[in-house]
Short mmCIF file of C-alpha atoms in Angstrom, two decimals:
data_model
loop_
_atom_site.label_atom_id
_atom_site.label_comp_id
_atom_site.label_asym_id
_atom_site.label_seq_id
_atom_site.Cartn_x
_atom_site.Cartn_y
_atom_site.Cartn_z
CA UNK A 1 76.83 141.62 81.86
CA UNK A 2 75.11 141.04 78.82
CA UNK A 3 76.61 138.97 75.69
CA UNK A 4 77.41 140.68 72.54
CA UNK A 5 75.73 140.50 69.52
CA UNK A 6 76.30 140.76 65.72
CA UNK A 7 74.41 144.28 63.96
CA UNK A 8 74.59 145.01 60.16
CA UNK A 9 74.87 148.24 59.18
CA UNK A 10 72.32 149.12 56.60
CA UNK A 11 74.63 151.76 54.63
CA UNK A 12 77.64 149.49 54.35
CA UNK A 13 76.67 146.36 55.54
CA UNK A 14 79.63 146.13 57.99
CA UNK A 15 78.99 144.22 61.09
CA UNK A 16 79.39 145.63 64.10
CA UNK A 17 79.62 144.56 67.94
CA UNK A 18 77.12 145.77 70.18
CA UNK A 19 76.87 144.71 74.46
CA UNK A 20 73.14 144.95 75.18
CA UNK A 21 72.48 147.57 77.79
CA UNK A 22 71.44 145.94 81.38
CA UNK A 23 69.16 148.56 83.74
CA UNK A 24 68.37 147.98 87.26
CA UNK A 25 64.66 147.38 88.15
CA UNK A 26 62.93 149.15 91.08
CA UNK A 27 63.11 145.31 92.62
CA UNK A 28 66.95 144.82 91.61
CA UNK A 29 66.94 142.50 89.41
CA UNK A 30 68.55 143.32 85.76
CA UNK A 31 66.49 144.15 82.85
CA UNK A 32 67.94 143.95 79.70
CA UNK A 33 65.74 144.64 76.01
CA UNK A 34 64.77 141.99 74.10
CA UNK A 35 66.23 142.43 70.40
CA UNK A 36 65.01 141.71 67.73
CA UNK A 37 67.52 140.83 65.65
CA UNK A 38 65.69 139.10 63.22
CA UNK A 39 64.51 142.61 61.99
CA UNK A 40 67.21 144.76 59.84
CA UNK A 41 67.93 147.71 61.82
CA UNK A 42 67.02 151.03 61.21
CA UNK A 43 69.00 154.04 59.90
CA UNK A 44 68.78 157.12 62.65
CA UNK A 45 67.99 160.06 60.66
CA UNK A 46 65.95 162.03 62.90
CA UNK A 47 65.99 161.53 66.61
CA UNK A 48 62.64 162.49 68.35
CA UNK A 49 61.67 161.89 72.18
CA UNK A 50 59.00 159.09 71.97
CA UNK A 51 61.42 156.85 70.02
CA UNK A 52 64.41 157.47 72.00
CA UNK A 53 62.71 155.20 74.71
CA UNK A 54 61.18 151.39 74.36
CA UNK A 55 58.99 149.97 77.06
CA UNK A 56 60.31 146.76 78.69
CA UNK A 57 58.88 144.43 81.51
CA UNK A 58 61.35 143.45 84.14
CA UNK A 59 61.30 139.31 83.85
CA UNK A 60 60.93 139.02 88.13
CA UNK A 61 58.64 141.26 89.16
CA UNK A 62 56.22 142.25 86.05
CA UNK A 63 57.10 146.07 86.35
CA UNK A 64 56.75 147.80 83.13
CA UNK A 65 59.32 150.78 82.65
CA UNK A 66 60.88 152.53 79.54
CA UNK A 67 64.33 152.53 79.26
CA UNK A 68 66.72 153.93 76.48
CA UNK A 69 66.15 151.96 73.22
CA UNK A 70 69.35 150.46 72.35
CA UNK A 71 71.87 152.00 69.43
CA UNK A 72 75.32 151.63 67.81
CA UNK A 73 77.16 153.42 65.59
CA UNK A 74 78.39 151.74 62.77
CA UNK A 75 82.76 152.07 63.30
CA UNK A 76 82.72 151.86 59.42
CA UNK A 77 80.81 154.67 57.92
CA UNK A 78 79.80 156.29 60.96
CA UNK A 79 75.81 155.83 60.57
CA UNK A 80 73.55 155.17 63.92
CA UNK A 81 71.26 152.35 63.61
CA UNK A 82 67.90 151.93 65.89
CA UNK A 83 68.09 148.14 67.08
CA UNK A 84 64.31 146.70 66.97
CA UNK A 85 62.84 145.70 70.08
CA UNK A 86 60.40 142.23 70.44
CA UNK A 87 57.11 144.35 72.08
CA UNK A 88 55.39 143.45 74.94
CA UNK A 89 53.30 140.91 74.85
CA UNK A 90 50.80 141.29 76.88
CA UNK A 91 49.63 144.67 78.80
CA UNK A 92 49.11 144.02 82.89
CA UNK A 93 45.56 145.40 83.81
CA UNK A 94 45.76 148.39 86.63
CA UNK A 95 46.69 147.55 89.59
CA UNK A 96 49.08 145.18 88.76
CA UNK A 97 53.35 145.78 89.04
CA UNK A 98 53.40 147.32 85.67
CA UNK A 99 50.81 149.93 86.48
CA UNK A 100 51.16 150.09 90.22
CA UNK A 101 48.39 152.11 91.68
CA UNK A 102 49.58 155.21 94.23
CA UNK A 103 50.27 154.65 97.42
CA UNK A 104 49.05 156.72 100.00
CA UNK A 105 51.88 158.85 101.37
CA UNK A 106 52.34 158.21 105.27
CA UNK A 107 53.00 161.19 107.73
CA UNK A 108 56.08 162.11 108.87
CA UNK A 109 58.17 160.46 110.70
CA UNK A 110 58.86 162.96 113.00
CA UNK A 111 56.93 165.97 112.57
CA UNK A 112 57.33 169.32 113.50
CA UNK A 113 56.72 169.64 117.60
CA UNK A 114 53.77 171.76 118.14
CA UNK A 115 53.42 175.21 119.48
CA UNK A 116 51.66 174.62 123.46
CA UNK A 117 48.32 176.13 123.33
CA UNK A 118 47.37 179.30 124.89
CA UNK A 119 44.80 179.52 127.09
CA UNK A 120 42.39 180.29 124.37
CA UNK A 121 42.72 177.21 122.66
CA UNK A 122 44.44 176.70 119.21
CA UNK A 123 42.96 178.45 116.21
CA UNK A 124 41.07 177.69 112.98
CA UNK A 125 44.23 178.07 111.02
CA UNK A 126 46.76 176.05 113.73
CA UNK A 127 46.55 172.34 111.65
CA UNK A 128 48.82 170.23 110.61
CA UNK A 129 49.53 171.81 107.53
CA UNK A 130 51.07 174.82 109.19
CA UNK A 131 53.23 172.89 111.25
CA UNK A 132 54.31 171.12 108.05
CA UNK A 133 55.04 174.73 106.35
CA UNK A 134 57.48 175.74 109.52
CA UNK A 135 59.19 172.43 109.15
CA UNK A 136 59.98 173.50 105.31
CA UNK A 137 60.30 177.17 105.81
CA UNK A 138 62.33 177.62 109.40
CA UNK A 139 63.50 174.32 109.90
CA UNK A 140 65.30 175.94 112.94
CA UNK A 141 61.58 177.21 114.20
CA UNK A 142 60.18 175.63 117.15
CA UNK A 143 62.86 173.36 117.84
CA UNK A 144 63.18 172.22 121.30
CA UNK A 145 65.80 171.70 123.01
CA UNK A 146 66.24 167.87 122.32
CA UNK A 147 66.34 168.73 118.50
CA UNK A 148 69.15 171.36 118.63
CA UNK A 149 71.93 169.46 117.28
CA UNK A 150 69.99 167.99 114.53
CA UNK A 151 70.97 169.42 110.76
CA UNK A 152 67.33 171.27 110.14
CA UNK A 153 67.26 172.54 113.55
CA UNK A 154 70.97 174.33 113.17
CA UNK A 155 69.81 175.64 109.70
CA UNK A 156 68.25 179.22 109.61
CA UNK A 157 65.09 180.15 108.12
CA UNK A 158 64.69 179.80 104.04
CA UNK A 159 64.16 182.98 102.16
CA UNK A 160 62.36 182.47 99.29
CA UNK A 161 62.43 184.28 96.61
CA UNK A 162 59.06 185.56 94.41
CA UNK A 163 59.11 183.49 91.31
CA UNK A 164 57.87 185.40 88.35
CA UNK A 165 59.80 183.52 85.73
CA UNK A 166 60.93 180.79 84.42
CA UNK A 167 64.42 181.73 85.68
CA UNK A 168 63.13 182.70 88.70
CA UNK A 169 62.38 179.26 89.36
CA UNK A 170 65.60 177.81 88.87
CA UNK A 171 67.53 180.65 91.08
CA UNK A 172 65.05 179.56 93.69
CA UNK A 173 65.92 175.88 93.37
CA UNK A 174 69.71 176.87 93.15
CA UNK A 175 69.41 178.62 96.51
CA UNK A 176 67.26 176.11 98.73
CA UNK A 177 69.81 173.05 97.68
CA UNK A 178 72.89 176.09 98.92
CA UNK A 179 70.47 176.22 102.25
CA UNK A 180 70.28 172.23 102.38
CA UNK A 181 73.91 172.40 102.41
CA UNK A 182 74.78 171.47 98.85
CA UNK A 183 78.50 173.74 97.66
CA UNK A 184 78.61 175.31 94.59
CA UNK A 185 75.15 174.92 93.21
CA UNK A 186 75.74 176.08 88.95
CA UNK A 187 74.25 175.19 85.96
CA UNK A 188 76.73 172.86 83.97
CA UNK A 189 78.90 174.27 81.20
CA UNK A 190 78.65 173.84 77.24
CA UNK A 191 75.75 173.90 74.96
CA UNK A 192 72.29 173.69 77.46
CA UNK A 193 70.15 170.06 76.15
CA UNK A 194 66.94 171.01 74.19
CA UNK A 195 64.60 170.29 77.04
CA UNK A 196 62.06 172.41 79.21
CA UNK A 197 64.12 171.57 82.57
CA UNK A 198 66.97 173.05 83.55
CA UNK A 199 69.66 171.35 84.65
CA UNK A 200 71.65 171.82 88.33
CA UNK A 201 75.02 170.53 89.26
CA UNK A 202 76.97 170.50 92.44
CA UNK A 203 79.46 168.25 94.15
CA UNK A 204 77.41 164.93 94.57
CA UNK A 205 74.31 166.52 93.36
CA UNK A 206 72.29 166.56 90.20
CA UNK A 207 69.06 168.28 89.87
CA UNK A 208 66.74 169.31 87.10
CA UNK A 209 63.87 171.94 87.54
CA UNK A 210 60.98 172.10 85.43
CA UNK A 211 59.11 175.90 85.49
CA UNK A 212 56.63 174.63 82.93
CA UNK A 213 52.74 174.69 83.55
CA UNK A 214 52.55 170.77 82.95
CA UNK A 215 53.31 167.82 85.34
CA UNK A 216 56.50 166.35 85.34
CA UNK A 217 56.06 162.56 84.15
CA UNK A 218 57.60 159.60 84.58
CA UNK A 219 60.17 160.27 82.04
CA UNK A 220 61.86 163.25 83.54
CA UNK A 221 62.36 161.12 86.63
CA UNK A 222 64.02 158.68 85.57
CA UNK A 223 66.22 161.02 83.38
CA UNK A 224 67.68 162.36 86.56
CA UNK A 225 67.79 159.53 87.97
CA UNK A 226 70.20 157.89 85.39
CA UNK A 227 72.27 161.30 84.99
CA UNK A 228 72.62 160.76 88.89
CA UNK A 229 74.01 157.09 88.65
CA UNK A 230 76.13 157.95 86.12
CA UNK A 231 77.82 160.56 88.15
CA UNK A 232 77.54 158.57 91.35
CA UNK A 233 75.21 161.97 92.95
CA UNK A 234 71.98 162.79 95.00
CA UNK A 235 69.22 163.13 92.00
CA UNK A 236 66.53 165.60 93.25
CA UNK A 237 63.56 167.10 91.20
CA UNK A 238 61.87 170.47 91.47
CA UNK A 239 58.64 171.24 89.52
CA UNK A 240 56.43 173.99 89.79
CA UNK A 241 53.16 171.92 88.78
CA UNK A 242 53.96 168.84 90.56
CA UNK A 243 54.04 165.16 89.06
CA UNK A 244 52.09 162.49 88.07
CA UNK A 245 51.38 159.77 89.94
CA UNK A 246 53.72 157.69 87.42
CA UNK A 247 56.38 159.92 88.27
CA UNK A 248 55.56 159.63 92.48
CA UNK A 249 55.48 156.07 92.34
CA UNK A 250 58.61 155.69 90.42
CA UNK A 251 60.56 158.34 92.40
CA UNK A 252 59.31 156.47 95.48
CA UNK A 253 60.74 153.74 94.13
CA UNK A 254 64.35 154.99 93.48
CA UNK A 255 64.53 157.16 96.25
CA UNK A 256 64.83 160.44 94.30
CA UNK A 257 63.47 163.19 96.31
CA UNK A 258 60.66 165.12 94.79
CA UNK A 259 60.26 169.10 95.72
CA UNK A 260 57.21 171.34 94.49
CA UNK A 261 57.24 174.91 94.35
CA UNK A 262 54.56 177.40 94.21
CA UNK A 263 54.60 181.08 93.31
CA UNK A 264 56.35 182.31 96.46
CA UNK A 265 59.07 180.93 95.97
CA UNK A 266 58.66 177.84 99.03
CA UNK A 267 59.80 174.20 98.08
CA UNK A 268 57.80 171.61 99.98
CA UNK A 269 58.75 168.02 100.21
CA UNK A 270 56.10 165.54 97.82
CA UNK A 271 57.57 162.64 98.83
CA UNK A 272 59.65 160.41 102.00
CA UNK A 273 62.99 160.98 100.22
CA UNK A 274 62.80 164.66 99.90
CA UNK A 275 61.38 164.84 103.74
CA UNK A 276 65.07 162.69 104.71
CA UNK A 277 67.05 165.26 102.23
CA UNK A 278 64.97 167.84 104.23
CA UNK A 279 65.77 166.65 107.59
CA UNK A 280 69.36 165.44 107.10
CA UNK A 281 70.84 168.00 104.41
CA UNK A 282 73.30 167.81 102.01
#
């Protein structure tokens, strides 16, 4: 654990002890924001999304990530101050550990068995994508006797809900999670956090649903991962408009299943963790 450092409150001048947070890099090494203790802490009077995060580079692998900006509340007057952090000294080029190039996604390790061809041969639409759709929409359809004991084979075909509104997208994601085997999927009680994404919770599950028309980004993926890490639960993300390359890379590194939903209401796995969750279930 990092050492506690004194931080002077600019309002009442009292010194408060602050322990620097340690975040886990995707390579497994600890990442600690480099505090600039020579600079004056700034009172936090208005919170913005962009200022809530700070770029920190891992000293072991050089990977550049964004983590919550260090803040501390004064124990005397209650003022919340933001502690300055040293900026990154150099920006690595594209393809470096800080800006990795998107990795091509390999084919699933256990694709759904293809139906036996008839005498007339396969039609023009009977390709790999059709087999993929069968694996997602009806995991039990087409499974041979050797796969009868797998969780996917025991599940009935998922019945999608046509998505016309943002609420339909959230309902579809909840139904899909129940179909995967998660019990008591619901929105958490309490005042919702101002965000376009909607939270879904279940025992051992933290999920977010983004019903907007913009691709989900890196911060969204890291937020759901941090929420799952805090709750010791599986993190899952659903999006209507897909994901940025940075978000997909980060999700692969962190093992977060990503699903994309079309307007027919059929979630499709985007990365390998999603394929694994689809095959094994909750």
